[in-house]
PDB file of C-alpha atoms in Angstrom:
ATOM      1  CA  MET A   1      -7.653   3.170   3.967  1.00 82.00           C
ATOM      2  CA  LEU A   2      -6.487   5.979   6.736  1.00 83.00           C
ATOM      3  CA  PRO A   3      -9.484   8.868   6.687  1.00 84.00           C
ATOM      4  CA  HIS A   4      -6.175  11.358   6.352  1.00 82.00           C
ATOM      5  CA  GLY A   5      -3.881   9.509   4.737  1.00 77.00           C
ATOM      6  CA  THR A   6       0.447   8.859   5.328  1.00 78.00           C
ATOM      7  CA  GLY A   7       1.249  12.247   4.065  1.00 79.00           C
ATOM      8  CA  LYS A   8       3.626  11.116   1.393  1.00 79.00           C
ATOM      9  CA  LYS A   9       2.319  11.441  -1.932  1.00 85.00           C
ATOM     10  CA  VAL A  10       2.425   8.430  -3.339  1.00 84.00           C
ATOM     11  CA  ARG A  11       3.610   7.940  -7.464  1.00 89.00           C
ATOM     12  CA  ILE A  12       1.643   5.869  -9.465  1.00 89.00           C
ATOM     13  CA  LEU A  13       2.604   3.527 -12.554  1.00 89.00           C
ATOM     14  CA  VAL A  14      -0.124   1.257 -14.029  1.00 88.00           C
ATOM     15  CA  ILE A  15       0.102  -1.723 -16.366  1.00 89.00           C
ATOM     16  CA  ALA A  16      -2.674  -0.947 -18.655  1.00 86.00           C
ATOM     17  CA  ALA A  17      -3.898  -2.010 -22.829  1.00 84.00           C
ATOM     18  CA  ALA A  18      -5.302   1.278 -24.257  1.00 80.00           C
ATOM     19  CA  ASP A  19      -8.114   2.225 -23.387  1.00 84.00           C
ATOM     20  CA  LYS A  20      -7.720   1.440 -19.537  1.00 82.00           C
ATOM     21  CA  ALA A  21      -4.627   3.138 -20.192  1.00 85.00           C
ATOM     22  CA  LYS A  22      -6.729   6.829 -20.587  1.00 86.00           C
ATOM     23  CA  GLU A  23      -9.318   6.087 -17.057  1.00 84.00           C
ATOM     24  CA  ALA A  24      -5.651   5.876 -15.394  1.00 83.00           C
ATOM     25  CA  GLU A  25      -5.250   8.880 -16.653  1.00 84.00           C
ATOM     26  CA  ALA A  26      -8.404  10.765 -15.872  1.00 86.00           C
ATOM     27  CA  ALA A  27      -8.317   8.886 -11.959  1.00 85.00           C
ATOM     28  CA  GLY A  28      -3.882  11.112 -11.913  1.00 84.00           C
ATOM     29  CA  ALA A  29      -1.512   7.647 -12.482  1.00 85.00           C
ATOM     30  CA  ASP A  30       1.638   9.812 -12.621  1.00 86.00           C
ATOM     31  CA  TYR A  31       2.583   6.669 -15.344  1.00 87.00           C
ATOM     32  CA  ILE A  32       0.528   4.782 -17.503  1.00 87.00           C
ATOM     33  CA  GLY A  33       1.426   2.513 -20.306  1.00 85.00           C
ATOM     34  CA  GLU A  34       3.487  -1.040 -21.036  1.00 85.00           C
ATOM     35  CA  GLU A  35       6.812   0.094 -21.981  1.00 86.00           C
ATOM     36  CA  TYR A  36       7.339   0.724 -18.865  1.00 85.00           C
ATOM     37  CA  ILE A  37       7.468  -2.764 -18.125  1.00 87.00           C
ATOM     38  CA  GLU A  38      10.659  -2.727 -20.811  1.00 86.00           C
ATOM     39  CA  LYS A  39      12.086   0.157 -18.674  1.00 87.00           C
ATOM     40  CA  ILE A  40      12.345  -1.842 -15.260  1.00 87.00           C
ATOM     41  CA  GLN A  41      13.583  -5.016 -16.838  1.00 85.00           C
ATOM     42  CA  LYS A  42      16.384  -2.487 -19.092  1.00 86.00           C
ATOM     43  CA  GLU A  43      17.037   0.126 -16.699  1.00 87.00           C
ATOM     44  CA  ASN A  44      16.834  -0.781 -13.134  1.00 84.00           C
ATOM     45  CA  TRP A  45      13.582   2.372 -13.328  1.00 86.00           C
ATOM     46  CA  PHE A  46      11.990   1.733  -9.888  1.00 87.00           C
ATOM     47  CA  ASP A  47      10.691   5.494  -9.389  1.00 84.00           C
ATOM     48  CA  PHE A  48       6.785   5.101  -8.365  1.00 88.00           C
ATOM     49  CA  ASP A  49       6.008   3.558  -5.558  1.00 84.00           C
ATOM     50  CA  VAL A  50       2.769   1.473  -6.440  1.00 88.00           C
ATOM     51  CA  CYS A  51       2.345  -0.837  -9.657  1.00 89.00           C
ATOM     52  CA  ILE A  52      -1.061  -1.387 -10.465  1.00 90.00           C
ATOM     53  CA  ALA A  53      -2.461  -4.043 -13.698  1.00 89.00           C
ATOM     54  CA  THR A  54      -5.323  -4.831 -15.468  1.00 88.00           C
ATOM     55  CA  PRO A  55      -5.470  -8.580 -14.929  1.00 88.00           C
ATOM     56  CA  ASP A  56      -5.024  -9.269 -18.412  1.00 87.00           C
ATOM     57  CA  MET A  57      -1.574  -7.702 -19.221  1.00 86.00           C
ATOM     58  CA  MET A  58      -0.551  -9.473 -16.413  1.00 86.00           C
ATOM     59  CA  ALA A  59       1.096 -12.854 -18.281  1.00 87.00           C
ATOM     60  CA  LYS A  60       4.061  -9.626 -19.649  1.00 87.00           C
ATOM     61  CA  ILE A  61       4.901  -7.894 -15.944  1.00 87.00           C
ATOM     62  CA  GLY A  62       5.719 -12.136 -14.642  1.00 86.00           C
ATOM     63  CA  LYS A  63       8.736 -11.276 -17.470  1.00 85.00           C
ATOM     64  CA  ILE A  64       9.523  -8.873 -14.356  1.00 88.00           C
ATOM     65  CA  ALA A  65       7.607 -10.619 -11.601  1.00 87.00           C
ATOM     66  CA  ARG A  66      11.011 -11.526 -10.391  1.00 90.00           C
ATOM     67  CA  ILE A  67      12.286  -8.402  -9.615  1.00 88.00           C
ATOM     68  CA  LEU A  68       9.110  -6.266  -8.209  1.00 88.00           C
ATOM     69  CA  GLY A  69       8.145  -9.546  -5.770  1.00 86.00           C
ATOM     70  CA  PRO A  70      11.054  -9.034  -2.991  1.00 84.00           C
ATOM     71  CA  LYS A  71      10.719  -4.814  -3.902  1.00 85.00           C
ATOM     72  CA  GLY A  72       6.491  -5.496  -3.058  1.00 83.00           C
ATOM     73  CA  LEU A  73       6.204  -3.612  -5.936  1.00 85.00           C
ATOM     74  CA  MET A  74       4.039  -6.141  -7.605  1.00 88.00           C
ATOM     75  CA  PRO A  75       0.507  -5.503  -7.921  1.00 88.00           C
ATOM     76  CA  ASN A  76      -1.649  -8.440  -6.544  1.00 85.00           C
ATOM     77  CA  PRO A  77      -5.390  -8.567  -6.567  1.00 86.00           C
ATOM     78  CA  LYS A  78      -5.310 -10.005  -2.899  1.00 84.00           C
ATOM     79  CA  SER A  79      -3.941  -5.924  -2.354  1.00 82.00           C
ATOM     80  CA  GLY A  80      -6.615  -5.109  -4.929  1.00 83.00           C
ATOM     81  CA  THR A  81      -3.716  -3.480  -7.357  1.00 84.00           C
ATOM     82  CA  VAL A  82      -5.006  -6.203 -10.263  1.00 88.00           C
ATOM     83  CA  THR A  83      -7.893  -5.221 -11.445  1.00 84.00           C
ATOM     84  CA  MET A  84     -10.346  -3.632 -14.066  1.00 88.00           C
ATOM     85  CA  ASP A  85     -11.753  -1.129 -11.679  1.00 85.00           C
ATOM     86  CA  ILE A  86      -8.343   1.163 -12.274  1.00 87.00           C
ATOM     87  CA  THR A  87     -10.376   4.570 -11.466  1.00 87.00           C
ATOM     88  CA  LYS A  88     -10.890   2.905  -8.255  1.00 88.00           C
ATOM     89  CA  ALA A  89      -7.507   1.713  -6.872  1.00 87.00           C
ATOM     90  CA  VAL A  90      -5.458   4.445  -8.219  1.00 87.00           C
ATOM     91  CA  SER A  91      -8.144   6.908  -6.225  1.00 85.00           C
ATOM     92  CA  ASP A  92      -7.715   4.673  -3.145  1.00 85.00           C
ATOM     93  CA  VAL A  93      -3.889   4.506  -3.892  1.00 85.00           C
ATOM     94  CA  LYS A  94      -3.890   7.929  -3.685  1.00 83.00           C
ATOM     95  CA  ALA A  95      -6.505   8.973  -0.677  1.00 82.00           C
ATOM     96  CA  GLY A  96      -4.541   7.025   1.772  1.00 77.00           C
ATOM     97  CA  LYS A  97      -4.723   3.258   1.533  1.00 83.00           C
ATOM     98  CA  VAL A  98      -1.551   1.159   3.343  1.00 81.00           C
ATOM     99  CA  GLU A  99      -1.509  -2.302   3.472  1.00 79.00           C
ATOM    100  CA  TYR A 100       0.041  -4.100   6.481  1.00 80.00           C
ATOM    101  CA  ARG A 101       1.938  -8.029   6.132  1.00 78.00           C
ATOM    102  CA  VAL A 102       3.012  -8.948   9.860  1.00 82.00           C
ATOM    103  CA  ASP A 103       6.176  -9.903   9.550  1.00 83.00           C
ATOM    104  CA  LYS A 104       7.838 -13.531  11.166  1.00 86.00           C
ATOM    105  CA  THR A 105       8.292 -11.552  15.341  1.00 85.00           C
ATOM    106  CA  SER A 106       4.148 -10.883  15.477  1.00 82.00           C
ATOM    107  CA  ILE A 107       5.036  -7.840  14.829  1.00 86.00           C
ATOM    108  CA  CYS A 108       3.043  -5.571  12.250  1.00 84.00           C
ATOM    109  CA  HIS A 109       3.990  -1.695  10.952  1.00 85.00           C
ATOM    110  CA  VAL A 110       2.164   0.456   9.714  1.00 85.00           C
ATOM    111  CA  PRO A 111       2.175   3.921   8.283  1.00 85.00           C
ATOM    112  CA  LEU A 112       0.099   6.272  10.387  1.00 86.00           C
ATOM    113  CA  GLY A 113       0.906   9.337   8.915  1.00 86.00           C
ATOM    114  CA  LYS A 114       3.568  11.994  10.269  1.00 86.00           C
ATOM    115  CA  ALA A 115       4.286  14.484  12.857  1.00 85.00           C
ATOM    116  CA  SER A 116       3.467  17.534  11.456  1.00 88.00           C
ATOM    117  CA  PHE A 117      -0.428  15.611  11.613  1.00 89.00           C
ATOM    118  CA  ASP A 118      -2.606  16.965  13.915  1.00 89.00           C
ATOM    119  CA  LYS A 119      -3.059  15.410  16.886  1.00 90.00           C
ATOM    120  CA  GLU A 120      -6.588  14.735  15.733  1.00 92.00           C
ATOM    121  CA  LYS A 121      -5.933  13.401  12.745  1.00 89.00           C
ATOM    122  CA  LEU A 122      -3.179  10.745  13.496  1.00 89.00           C
ATOM    123  CA  GLU A 123      -5.834   9.660  16.640  1.00 89.00           C
ATOM    124  CA  GLU A 124      -8.169   9.157  13.699  1.00 90.00           C
ATOM    125  CA  ASN A 125      -5.447   6.802  11.557  1.00 89.00           C
ATOM    126  CA  TYR A 126      -5.222   4.960  14.104  1.00 89.00           C
ATOM    127  CA  LYS A 127      -7.919   3.658  15.111  1.00 90.00           C
ATOM    128  CA  VAL A 128      -9.128   2.970  11.547  1.00 89.00           C
ATOM    129  CA  LEU A 129      -6.193   1.220  11.350  1.00 88.00           C
ATOM    130  CA  ILE A 130      -7.224  -0.580  15.296  1.00 88.00           C
ATOM    131  CA  GLU A 131      -9.781  -1.569  13.844  1.00 88.00           C
ATOM    132  CA  ALA A 132      -9.105  -2.879  10.081  1.00 87.00           C
ATOM    133  CA  ILE A 133      -5.879  -5.439  12.335  1.00 86.00           C
ATOM    134  CA  VAL A 134      -8.958  -6.162  15.178  1.00 86.00           C
ATOM    135  CA  LYS A 135     -11.665  -7.335  12.138  1.00 87.00           C
ATOM    136  CA  ALA A 136      -8.510  -9.367  10.649  1.00 83.00           C
ATOM    137  CA  LYS A 137      -8.437 -12.202  13.551  1.00 82.00           C
ATOM    138  CA  PRO A 138      -9.099 -15.361  11.133  1.00 82.00           C
ATOM    139  CA  ALA A 139     -11.690 -16.718  14.003  1.00 85.00           C
ATOM    140  CA  ALA A 140      -9.528 -20.140  14.699  1.00 86.00           C
ATOM    141  CA  ALA A 141      -7.353 -17.160  17.034  1.00 80.00           C
ATOM    142  CA  LYS A 142      -7.857 -17.607  20.554  1.00 85.00           C
ATOM    143  CA  GLY A 143      -6.635 -15.396  23.504  1.00 82.00           C
ATOM    144  CA  THR A 144      -5.550 -12.096  23.550  1.00 83.00           C
ATOM    145  CA  TYR A 145      -4.349 -10.793  19.587  1.00 82.00           C
ATOM    146  CA  LEU A 146      -3.153  -7.884  20.668  1.00 84.00           C
ATOM    147  CA  LYS A 147      -0.186  -7.966  23.622  1.00 86.00           C
ATOM    148  CA  SER A 148       1.196  -5.349  23.041  1.00 88.00           C
ATOM    149  CA  ILE A 149       1.145  -1.721  20.997  1.00 88.00           C
ATOM    150  CA  VAL A 150       3.894   1.481  20.361  1.00 89.00           C
ATOM    151  CA  ILE A 151       3.753   3.672  18.407  1.00 87.00           C
ATOM    152  CA  SER A 152       6.614   5.935  17.444  1.00 87.00           C
ATOM    153  CA  SER A 153       8.191   8.011  15.585  1.00 86.00           C
ATOM    154  CA  THR A 154      10.604   6.783  12.370  1.00 85.00           C
ATOM    155  CA  MET A 155      13.383   7.711  15.013  1.00 87.00           C
ATOM    156  CA  GLY A 156      12.103   8.363  17.949  1.00 87.00           C
ATOM    157  CA  PRO A 157      11.771   6.497  21.429  1.00 92.00           C
ATOM    158  CA  GLY A 158       8.648   4.199  21.069  1.00 89.00           C
ATOM    159  CA  ILE A 159       5.294   5.138  23.106  1.00 87.00           C
ATOM    160  CA  LYS A 160       3.347   2.209  24.415  1.00 91.00           C
ATOM    161  CA  ILE A 161      -0.443   1.849  24.191  1.00 88.00           C
ATOM    162  CA  ASN A 162      -3.333   0.022  26.627  1.00 86.00           C
ATOM    163  CA  ALA A 163      -4.052  -2.522  24.201  1.00 82.00           C
ATOM    164  CA  ALA A 164      -6.366  -4.212  26.647  1.00 81.00           C
ATOM    165  CA  LYS A 165      -8.496  -1.330  25.070  1.00 76.00           C
ATOM    166  CA  TYR A 166      -8.778  -3.106  21.714  1.00 68.00           C
TER     167      TYR A 166
END
């Protein structure tokens, strides 16, 4: 969770049954309902950034897994997008929850915020992110965990940061 979010408005699709759908609507989800499964399947509709589902809906979502999976939109219990607590999941995503993965070259690409953010907001987001990455270090990993840290704007030059501090 980034304390100041990424600066992007996140559009959330919640696939849940009747009572949980009402809960999602109250939490502020943008799209709610099972009918979106068909819409994704037939119309290739992807007007959302995050898909959240309840465990009982996962069998139905299985039909579109091959479509959502490659785009990184498939709900996943590990990332907290398959849950019975829809309200918490939606509010976390709206508040600035980001998911980071390491690619095959051991590089972690994560948005920290917008260039228009204050220096303090970017710094705080950066510190929270680095702490989360260091905390996730496997016990079996030996040696230096963070070899280099570079921050950049989307199309700007990279700025190297001293990784020895962390």
